[in-house]
Short mmCIF file of N, CA and C in Angstrom, two decimals:
data_model
loop_
_atom_site.label_atom_id
_atom_site.label_comp_id
_atom_site.label_asym_id
_atom_site.label_seq_id
_atom_site.Cartn_x
_atom_site.Cartn_y
_atom_site.Cartn_z
N MET A 1 47.93 18.95 -62.92
CA MET A 1 48.95 18.49 -61.99
C MET A 1 50.22 18.08 -62.73
N ASP A 2 50.05 17.44 -63.87
CA ASP A 2 51.22 17.04 -64.65
C ASP A 2 52.08 18.24 -65.02
N THR A 3 51.44 19.29 -65.49
CA THR A 3 52.17 20.47 -65.93
C THR A 3 52.88 21.14 -64.76
N PHE A 4 52.19 21.27 -63.63
CA PHE A 4 52.80 21.89 -62.45
C PHE A 4 54.01 21.08 -61.98
N ALA A 5 53.86 19.78 -61.89
CA ALA A 5 54.96 18.92 -61.44
C ALA A 5 56.13 19.00 -62.42
N LYS A 6 55.83 19.03 -63.71
CA LYS A 6 56.88 19.09 -64.72
C LYS A 6 57.69 20.38 -64.58
N TYR A 7 57.01 21.50 -64.44
CA TYR A 7 57.71 22.78 -64.34
C TYR A 7 58.43 22.93 -63.00
N LEU A 8 57.83 22.46 -61.93
CA LEU A 8 58.47 22.56 -60.62
C LEU A 8 59.74 21.72 -60.56
N LEU A 9 59.66 20.48 -61.03
CA LEU A 9 60.84 19.62 -61.03
C LEU A 9 61.92 20.15 -61.98
N THR A 10 61.52 20.69 -63.11
CA THR A 10 62.48 21.28 -64.03
C THR A 10 63.16 22.48 -63.40
N ALA A 11 62.40 23.32 -62.73
CA ALA A 11 62.99 24.49 -62.07
C ALA A 11 63.96 24.05 -60.97
N LEU A 12 63.58 23.05 -60.19
CA LEU A 12 64.47 22.57 -59.13
C LEU A 12 65.75 21.97 -59.70
N ILE A 13 65.64 21.22 -60.79
CA ILE A 13 66.84 20.65 -61.43
C ILE A 13 67.75 21.77 -61.92
N CYS A 14 67.17 22.79 -62.53
CA CYS A 14 67.97 23.92 -63.03
C CYS A 14 68.65 24.67 -61.88
N ILE A 15 67.94 24.87 -60.78
CA ILE A 15 68.52 25.56 -59.63
C ILE A 15 69.69 24.75 -59.06
N VAL A 16 69.50 23.45 -58.91
CA VAL A 16 70.57 22.60 -58.38
C VAL A 16 71.77 22.58 -59.33
N ALA A 17 71.51 22.44 -60.62
CA ALA A 17 72.61 22.42 -61.60
C ALA A 17 73.35 23.76 -61.62
N LEU A 18 72.62 24.86 -61.58
CA LEU A 18 73.24 26.17 -61.56
C LEU A 18 74.07 26.36 -60.29
N GLY A 19 73.54 25.94 -59.17
CA GLY A 19 74.28 26.05 -57.91
C GLY A 19 75.57 25.24 -57.94
N GLN A 20 75.51 24.04 -58.48
CA GLN A 20 76.72 23.22 -58.58
C GLN A 20 77.72 23.83 -59.56
N PHE A 21 77.22 24.38 -60.63
CA PHE A 21 78.09 25.04 -61.61
C PHE A 21 78.81 26.23 -60.96
N VAL A 22 78.06 27.06 -60.26
CA VAL A 22 78.67 28.21 -59.57
C VAL A 22 79.68 27.73 -58.55
N GLN A 23 79.35 26.69 -57.82
CA GLN A 23 80.26 26.14 -56.81
C GLN A 23 81.58 25.69 -57.44
N VAL A 24 81.50 24.96 -58.53
CA VAL A 24 82.72 24.45 -59.19
C VAL A 24 83.55 25.60 -59.76
N ILE A 25 82.90 26.53 -60.44
CA ILE A 25 83.63 27.64 -61.05
C ILE A 25 84.29 28.51 -59.98
N THR A 26 83.54 28.89 -58.97
CA THR A 26 84.12 29.78 -57.96
C THR A 26 85.18 29.08 -57.11
N ARG A 27 84.98 27.83 -56.79
CA ARG A 27 85.92 27.15 -55.90
C ARG A 27 87.17 26.68 -56.64
N TYR A 28 87.01 26.06 -57.79
CA TYR A 28 88.15 25.42 -58.44
C TYR A 28 88.79 26.27 -59.54
N VAL A 29 88.02 27.14 -60.17
CA VAL A 29 88.59 27.96 -61.23
C VAL A 29 89.06 29.30 -60.66
N LEU A 30 88.17 29.97 -59.93
CA LEU A 30 88.50 31.29 -59.39
C LEU A 30 89.18 31.22 -58.02
N GLN A 31 89.20 30.05 -57.42
CA GLN A 31 89.81 29.86 -56.10
C GLN A 31 89.19 30.77 -55.03
N VAL A 32 87.89 31.08 -55.19
CA VAL A 32 87.17 31.91 -54.23
C VAL A 32 85.85 31.21 -53.92
N PRO A 33 85.82 30.33 -52.92
CA PRO A 33 84.57 29.63 -52.64
C PRO A 33 83.48 30.57 -52.11
N VAL A 34 82.26 30.32 -52.52
CA VAL A 34 81.13 31.11 -52.07
C VAL A 34 80.66 30.54 -50.73
N MET A 35 80.77 31.34 -49.70
CA MET A 35 80.43 30.87 -48.36
C MET A 35 78.92 30.68 -48.23
N GLY A 36 78.53 29.51 -47.78
CA GLY A 36 77.12 29.23 -47.53
C GLY A 36 76.37 28.67 -48.72
N LEU A 37 77.04 28.49 -49.85
CA LEU A 37 76.34 27.97 -51.02
C LEU A 37 75.84 26.55 -50.79
N GLU A 38 76.65 25.74 -50.09
CA GLU A 38 76.21 24.36 -49.80
C GLU A 38 74.94 24.36 -48.96
N GLU A 39 74.85 25.30 -48.03
CA GLU A 39 73.66 25.38 -47.18
C GLU A 39 72.43 25.74 -47.98
N THR A 40 72.57 26.69 -48.88
CA THR A 40 71.40 27.09 -49.66
C THR A 40 71.01 26.02 -50.67
N MET A 41 71.99 25.23 -51.13
CA MET A 41 71.69 24.18 -52.10
C MET A 41 70.98 22.99 -51.46
N LEU A 42 71.06 22.88 -50.14
CA LEU A 42 70.39 21.78 -49.45
C LEU A 42 68.89 21.78 -49.72
N TYR A 43 68.29 22.97 -49.71
CA TYR A 43 66.83 23.06 -49.82
C TYR A 43 66.31 22.62 -51.19
N PRO A 44 66.78 23.19 -52.29
CA PRO A 44 66.25 22.71 -53.58
C PRO A 44 66.64 21.26 -53.88
N THR A 45 67.83 20.84 -53.40
CA THR A 45 68.25 19.46 -53.65
C THR A 45 67.35 18.47 -52.93
N LEU A 46 67.09 18.72 -51.67
CA LEU A 46 66.23 17.81 -50.90
C LEU A 46 64.81 17.79 -51.45
N TRP A 47 64.27 18.96 -51.76
CA TRP A 47 62.93 19.02 -52.32
C TRP A 47 62.88 18.34 -53.69
N LEU A 48 63.96 18.45 -54.47
CA LEU A 48 64.02 17.77 -55.76
C LEU A 48 63.95 16.26 -55.58
N TYR A 49 64.72 15.72 -54.66
CA TYR A 49 64.70 14.27 -54.41
C TYR A 49 63.31 13.81 -53.96
N ILE A 50 62.76 14.51 -53.00
CA ILE A 50 61.48 14.08 -52.44
C ILE A 50 60.36 14.24 -53.47
N LEU A 51 60.31 15.39 -54.13
CA LEU A 51 59.23 15.59 -55.11
C LEU A 51 59.43 14.71 -56.35
N GLY A 52 60.66 14.34 -56.66
CA GLY A 52 60.88 13.36 -57.72
C GLY A 52 60.30 12.01 -57.35
N SER A 53 60.44 11.64 -56.08
CA SER A 53 59.83 10.39 -55.61
C SER A 53 58.31 10.47 -55.65
N VAL A 54 57.78 11.62 -55.28
CA VAL A 54 56.32 11.81 -55.36
C VAL A 54 55.86 11.69 -56.81
N ASN A 55 56.61 12.28 -57.72
CA ASN A 55 56.25 12.20 -59.14
C ASN A 55 56.28 10.76 -59.63
N ALA A 56 57.29 9.99 -59.21
CA ALA A 56 57.34 8.58 -59.61
C ALA A 56 56.16 7.82 -59.02
N SER A 57 55.77 8.17 -57.81
CA SER A 57 54.61 7.53 -57.19
C SER A 57 53.33 7.92 -57.93
N ARG A 58 53.23 9.17 -58.32
CA ARG A 58 52.05 9.64 -59.05
C ARG A 58 51.93 8.94 -60.39
N GLU A 59 53.07 8.80 -61.08
CA GLU A 59 53.06 8.15 -62.39
C GLU A 59 53.10 6.63 -62.29
N ASN A 60 53.29 6.11 -61.09
CA ASN A 60 53.41 4.67 -60.83
C ASN A 60 54.58 4.08 -61.63
N THR A 61 55.72 4.80 -61.58
CA THR A 61 56.89 4.37 -62.33
C THR A 61 58.08 4.06 -61.43
N HIS A 62 57.83 3.75 -60.17
CA HIS A 62 58.93 3.36 -59.30
C HIS A 62 59.54 2.06 -59.81
N ILE A 63 60.80 1.87 -59.52
CA ILE A 63 61.48 0.62 -59.90
C ILE A 63 60.92 -0.50 -59.03
N ARG A 64 60.54 -1.59 -59.65
CA ARG A 64 59.96 -2.72 -58.92
C ARG A 64 60.68 -4.00 -59.33
N ALA A 65 60.74 -4.91 -58.40
CA ALA A 65 61.31 -6.23 -58.68
C ALA A 65 60.15 -7.22 -58.67
N ASN A 66 59.43 -7.27 -59.74
CA ASN A 66 58.23 -8.11 -59.84
C ASN A 66 58.59 -9.51 -60.34
N VAL A 67 59.27 -10.25 -59.52
CA VAL A 67 59.69 -11.59 -59.90
C VAL A 67 58.48 -12.52 -60.01
N LEU A 68 57.50 -12.32 -59.15
CA LEU A 68 56.33 -13.21 -59.17
C LEU A 68 55.52 -13.08 -60.46
N GLU A 69 55.63 -11.96 -61.14
CA GLU A 69 54.89 -11.80 -62.39
C GLU A 69 55.35 -12.77 -63.46
N ILE A 70 56.56 -13.29 -63.32
CA ILE A 70 57.06 -14.28 -64.28
C ILE A 70 56.25 -15.57 -64.18
N PHE A 71 55.88 -15.91 -62.96
CA PHE A 71 55.18 -17.17 -62.73
C PHE A 71 53.67 -17.05 -62.86
N VAL A 72 53.14 -15.85 -62.69
CA VAL A 72 51.69 -15.63 -62.81
C VAL A 72 51.41 -15.24 -64.25
N LYS A 73 50.52 -15.96 -64.88
CA LYS A 73 50.28 -15.76 -66.31
C LYS A 73 49.02 -14.96 -66.63
N THR A 74 48.05 -14.90 -65.73
CA THR A 74 46.78 -14.26 -66.04
C THR A 74 46.81 -12.78 -65.65
N ASP A 75 45.96 -12.01 -66.32
CA ASP A 75 45.82 -10.59 -65.97
C ASP A 75 45.24 -10.43 -64.57
N ARG A 76 44.33 -11.30 -64.22
CA ARG A 76 43.74 -11.26 -62.87
C ARG A 76 44.81 -11.50 -61.82
N GLY A 77 45.70 -12.44 -62.06
CA GLY A 77 46.79 -12.71 -61.13
C GLY A 77 47.73 -11.52 -61.00
N HIS A 78 48.00 -10.86 -62.12
CA HIS A 78 48.84 -9.66 -62.09
C HIS A 78 48.18 -8.55 -61.27
N THR A 79 46.87 -8.42 -61.43
CA THR A 79 46.15 -7.40 -60.66
C THR A 79 46.17 -7.72 -59.18
N ILE A 80 46.01 -9.00 -58.82
CA ILE A 80 46.07 -9.38 -57.41
C ILE A 80 47.46 -9.11 -56.85
N LEU A 81 48.49 -9.42 -57.63
CA LEU A 81 49.86 -9.10 -57.18
C LEU A 81 50.05 -7.60 -57.00
N ALA A 82 49.49 -6.81 -57.89
CA ALA A 82 49.58 -5.35 -57.77
C ALA A 82 48.88 -4.87 -56.51
N ILE A 83 47.73 -5.45 -56.20
CA ILE A 83 46.99 -5.07 -54.99
C ILE A 83 47.81 -5.42 -53.75
N VAL A 84 48.39 -6.60 -53.71
CA VAL A 84 49.21 -6.99 -52.57
C VAL A 84 50.41 -6.05 -52.44
N GLY A 85 51.05 -5.74 -53.55
CA GLY A 85 52.19 -4.83 -53.52
C GLY A 85 51.81 -3.44 -53.04
N GLU A 86 50.68 -2.93 -53.53
CA GLU A 86 50.22 -1.60 -53.10
C GLU A 86 49.84 -1.60 -51.62
N MET A 87 49.25 -2.70 -51.14
CA MET A 87 48.89 -2.77 -49.72
C MET A 87 50.14 -2.77 -48.85
N ILE A 88 51.15 -3.55 -49.25
CA ILE A 88 52.40 -3.56 -48.49
C ILE A 88 53.05 -2.18 -48.52
N SER A 89 53.05 -1.56 -49.68
CA SER A 89 53.61 -0.21 -49.81
C SER A 89 52.86 0.77 -48.91
N LEU A 90 51.56 0.65 -48.87
CA LEU A 90 50.75 1.55 -48.05
C LEU A 90 51.02 1.34 -46.56
N ILE A 91 51.12 0.10 -46.13
CA ILE A 91 51.39 -0.19 -44.72
C ILE A 91 52.76 0.34 -44.31
N VAL A 92 53.78 0.01 -45.10
CA VAL A 92 55.14 0.48 -44.77
C VAL A 92 55.21 2.00 -44.87
N GLY A 93 54.58 2.57 -45.89
CA GLY A 93 54.59 4.02 -46.06
C GLY A 93 53.91 4.76 -44.94
N LEU A 94 52.78 4.23 -44.45
CA LEU A 94 52.09 4.87 -43.33
C LEU A 94 52.92 4.77 -42.05
N TRP A 95 53.62 3.66 -41.90
CA TRP A 95 54.52 3.51 -40.75
C TRP A 95 55.64 4.55 -40.83
N LEU A 96 56.25 4.71 -42.00
CA LEU A 96 57.29 5.73 -42.18
C LEU A 96 56.72 7.14 -42.04
N LEU A 97 55.49 7.32 -42.48
CA LEU A 97 54.84 8.63 -42.34
C LEU A 97 54.66 9.00 -40.87
N SER A 98 54.35 8.02 -40.04
CA SER A 98 54.23 8.32 -38.60
C SER A 98 55.58 8.73 -38.03
N TRP A 99 56.65 8.11 -38.48
CA TRP A 99 57.99 8.52 -38.04
C TRP A 99 58.32 9.92 -38.55
N ALA A 100 57.95 10.20 -39.78
CA ALA A 100 58.20 11.54 -40.35
C ALA A 100 57.41 12.60 -39.58
N TRP A 101 56.20 12.25 -39.15
CA TRP A 101 55.40 13.18 -38.36
C TRP A 101 56.08 13.47 -37.02
N ASP A 102 56.58 12.42 -36.37
CA ASP A 102 57.31 12.61 -35.10
C ASP A 102 58.55 13.48 -35.31
N TYR A 103 59.27 13.22 -36.39
CA TYR A 103 60.47 14.02 -36.68
C TYR A 103 60.10 15.47 -36.98
N THR A 104 59.01 15.70 -37.70
CA THR A 104 58.59 17.06 -38.01
C THR A 104 58.19 17.81 -36.74
N ARG A 105 57.51 17.13 -35.84
CA ARG A 105 57.17 17.77 -34.55
C ARG A 105 58.44 18.12 -33.79
N TYR A 106 59.42 17.22 -33.80
CA TYR A 106 60.70 17.49 -33.15
C TYR A 106 61.41 18.68 -33.81
N ALA A 107 61.43 18.70 -35.15
CA ALA A 107 62.09 19.79 -35.87
C ALA A 107 61.40 21.13 -35.59
N TRP A 108 60.10 21.11 -35.46
CA TRP A 108 59.36 22.34 -35.14
C TRP A 108 59.71 22.82 -33.73
N ARG A 109 59.79 21.88 -32.81
CA ARG A 109 60.09 22.23 -31.42
C ARG A 109 61.51 22.76 -31.25
N VAL A 110 62.47 22.11 -31.90
CA VAL A 110 63.88 22.47 -31.73
C VAL A 110 64.24 23.71 -32.57
N TRP A 111 63.69 23.80 -33.77
CA TRP A 111 63.89 24.90 -34.71
C TRP A 111 65.38 25.18 -34.93
N ARG A 112 66.04 24.18 -35.52
CA ARG A 112 67.47 24.31 -35.81
C ARG A 112 67.70 25.29 -36.95
N GLU A 113 68.92 25.80 -37.00
CA GLU A 113 69.32 26.71 -38.07
C GLU A 113 70.63 26.22 -38.67
N SER A 114 70.85 26.59 -39.91
CA SER A 114 72.09 26.20 -40.57
C SER A 114 73.26 26.95 -39.92
N PRO A 115 74.45 26.35 -39.95
CA PRO A 115 75.56 26.93 -39.19
C PRO A 115 76.11 28.26 -39.72
N THR A 116 76.04 28.51 -41.00
CA THR A 116 76.66 29.72 -41.54
C THR A 116 75.66 30.84 -41.78
N LEU A 117 74.57 30.52 -42.45
CA LEU A 117 73.60 31.56 -42.83
C LEU A 117 72.40 31.64 -41.89
N TYR A 118 72.32 30.73 -40.95
CA TYR A 118 71.23 30.70 -39.96
C TYR A 118 69.85 30.59 -40.61
N ILE A 119 69.79 29.79 -41.66
CA ILE A 119 68.51 29.51 -42.33
C ILE A 119 67.84 28.38 -41.54
N PRO A 120 66.56 28.52 -41.20
CA PRO A 120 65.89 27.43 -40.47
C PRO A 120 65.87 26.14 -41.31
N THR A 121 66.33 25.05 -40.71
CA THR A 121 66.36 23.77 -41.43
C THR A 121 64.98 23.12 -41.47
N PHE A 122 64.03 23.68 -40.76
CA PHE A 122 62.67 23.12 -40.77
C PHE A 122 62.11 23.06 -42.18
N TYR A 123 62.49 24.02 -43.03
CA TYR A 123 61.95 24.06 -44.39
C TYR A 123 62.47 22.93 -45.26
N SER A 124 63.59 22.36 -44.90
CA SER A 124 64.04 21.15 -45.60
C SER A 124 63.53 19.91 -44.88
N ASP A 125 63.38 19.99 -43.55
CA ASP A 125 62.89 18.84 -42.78
C ASP A 125 61.45 18.49 -43.14
N ILE A 126 60.66 19.48 -43.45
CA ILE A 126 59.23 19.25 -43.75
C ILE A 126 59.04 18.54 -45.09
N ALA A 127 60.08 18.52 -45.91
CA ALA A 127 59.97 17.88 -47.22
C ALA A 127 59.66 16.39 -47.09
N LEU A 128 60.26 15.75 -46.10
CA LEU A 128 60.04 14.32 -45.92
C LEU A 128 58.57 14.02 -45.58
N LEU A 129 58.01 14.77 -44.65
CA LEU A 129 56.61 14.57 -44.28
C LEU A 129 55.69 14.84 -45.46
N THR A 130 55.94 15.94 -46.14
CA THR A 130 55.12 16.30 -47.30
C THR A 130 55.20 15.23 -48.39
N GLY A 131 56.42 14.81 -48.69
CA GLY A 131 56.61 13.80 -49.73
C GLY A 131 55.98 12.47 -49.40
N LEU A 132 56.20 12.00 -48.18
CA LEU A 132 55.60 10.71 -47.79
C LEU A 132 54.08 10.79 -47.78
N ALA A 133 53.52 11.90 -47.32
CA ALA A 133 52.06 12.04 -47.32
C ALA A 133 51.51 11.99 -48.74
N LEU A 134 52.15 12.70 -49.66
CA LEU A 134 51.70 12.67 -51.05
C LEU A 134 51.88 11.29 -51.68
N MET A 135 53.00 10.63 -51.36
CA MET A 135 53.20 9.28 -51.89
C MET A 135 52.14 8.32 -51.38
N MET A 136 51.72 8.47 -50.13
CA MET A 136 50.68 7.59 -49.60
C MET A 136 49.33 7.87 -50.25
N VAL A 137 49.06 9.12 -50.57
CA VAL A 137 47.83 9.45 -51.29
C VAL A 137 47.83 8.77 -52.65
N TYR A 138 48.94 8.87 -53.38
CA TYR A 138 49.02 8.23 -54.70
C TYR A 138 49.02 6.71 -54.61
N THR A 139 49.65 6.16 -53.58
CA THR A 139 49.62 4.71 -53.39
C THR A 139 48.20 4.23 -53.13
N ALA A 140 47.47 4.96 -52.28
CA ALA A 140 46.07 4.61 -52.01
C ALA A 140 45.24 4.73 -53.29
N TRP A 141 45.54 5.73 -54.09
CA TRP A 141 44.82 5.91 -55.36
C TRP A 141 45.07 4.73 -56.30
N HIS A 142 46.33 4.31 -56.40
CA HIS A 142 46.64 3.17 -57.27
C HIS A 142 46.03 1.89 -56.72
N LEU A 143 46.01 1.73 -55.41
CA LEU A 143 45.37 0.56 -54.80
C LEU A 143 43.89 0.53 -55.14
N TRP A 144 43.23 1.66 -55.03
CA TRP A 144 41.81 1.74 -55.35
C TRP A 144 41.57 1.41 -56.83
N ARG A 145 42.44 1.91 -57.71
CA ARG A 145 42.31 1.61 -59.14
C ARG A 145 42.46 0.11 -59.42
N HIS A 146 43.42 -0.54 -58.73
CA HIS A 146 43.61 -1.98 -58.93
C HIS A 146 42.42 -2.78 -58.39
N ILE A 147 41.90 -2.37 -57.25
CA ILE A 147 40.73 -3.07 -56.69
C ILE A 147 39.53 -2.90 -57.62
N ARG A 148 39.33 -1.69 -58.12
CA ARG A 148 38.23 -1.45 -59.06
C ARG A 148 38.43 -2.27 -60.34
N SER A 149 39.69 -2.38 -60.78
CA SER A 149 39.99 -3.17 -61.98
C SER A 149 39.69 -4.64 -61.74
N LEU A 150 39.99 -5.14 -60.54
CA LEU A 150 39.72 -6.53 -60.22
C LEU A 150 38.23 -6.81 -60.19
N ARG A 151 37.45 -5.87 -59.66
CA ARG A 151 36.00 -6.06 -59.58
C ARG A 151 35.31 -5.96 -60.93
N THR A 152 35.73 -4.99 -61.75
CA THR A 152 35.04 -4.76 -63.02
C THR A 152 35.64 -5.54 -64.18
N GLY A 153 36.88 -5.97 -64.05
CA GLY A 153 37.54 -6.68 -65.13
C GLY A 153 38.19 -5.78 -66.16
N GLU A 154 38.10 -4.45 -65.94
CA GLU A 154 38.73 -3.50 -66.86
C GLU A 154 40.20 -3.32 -66.47
N PRO A 155 41.03 -2.96 -67.43
CA PRO A 155 42.44 -2.71 -67.09
C PRO A 155 42.58 -1.48 -66.20
N ALA A 156 43.58 -1.50 -65.30
CA ALA A 156 43.76 -0.40 -64.34
C ALA A 156 44.34 0.82 -64.99
#
């Protein structure tokens, strides 16, 4: 999974960077903008953002403001704080996932298209549902690891 995520995110970054490079060169240097390039760049850019968030969730490297860890000195206390944080993340994430599911059903029903190239926007809309679902799987996984760590006394 690490290798697949690494190559997929690298490919998406390269596609987005290349698209922006082409956009700048054609628009500002050659004075000939490429029609529809912004529309096509929406898809890899959105998937890059969402899958980057999934990767941070998988690696458990999201930015956190763990102020309470300053006051809690024991490893057990840190684990309990991690469990509480993961539970809150899971609750809020599942709530957002239900909204993403409703939005995905709406996007499927309406089946919008981009204004210039008539590309279905559903393929970018589904990124949110997919990303949130994967993030919730990884959050549940980290929660389970912290609970197991609390019970066994081993580090998570």
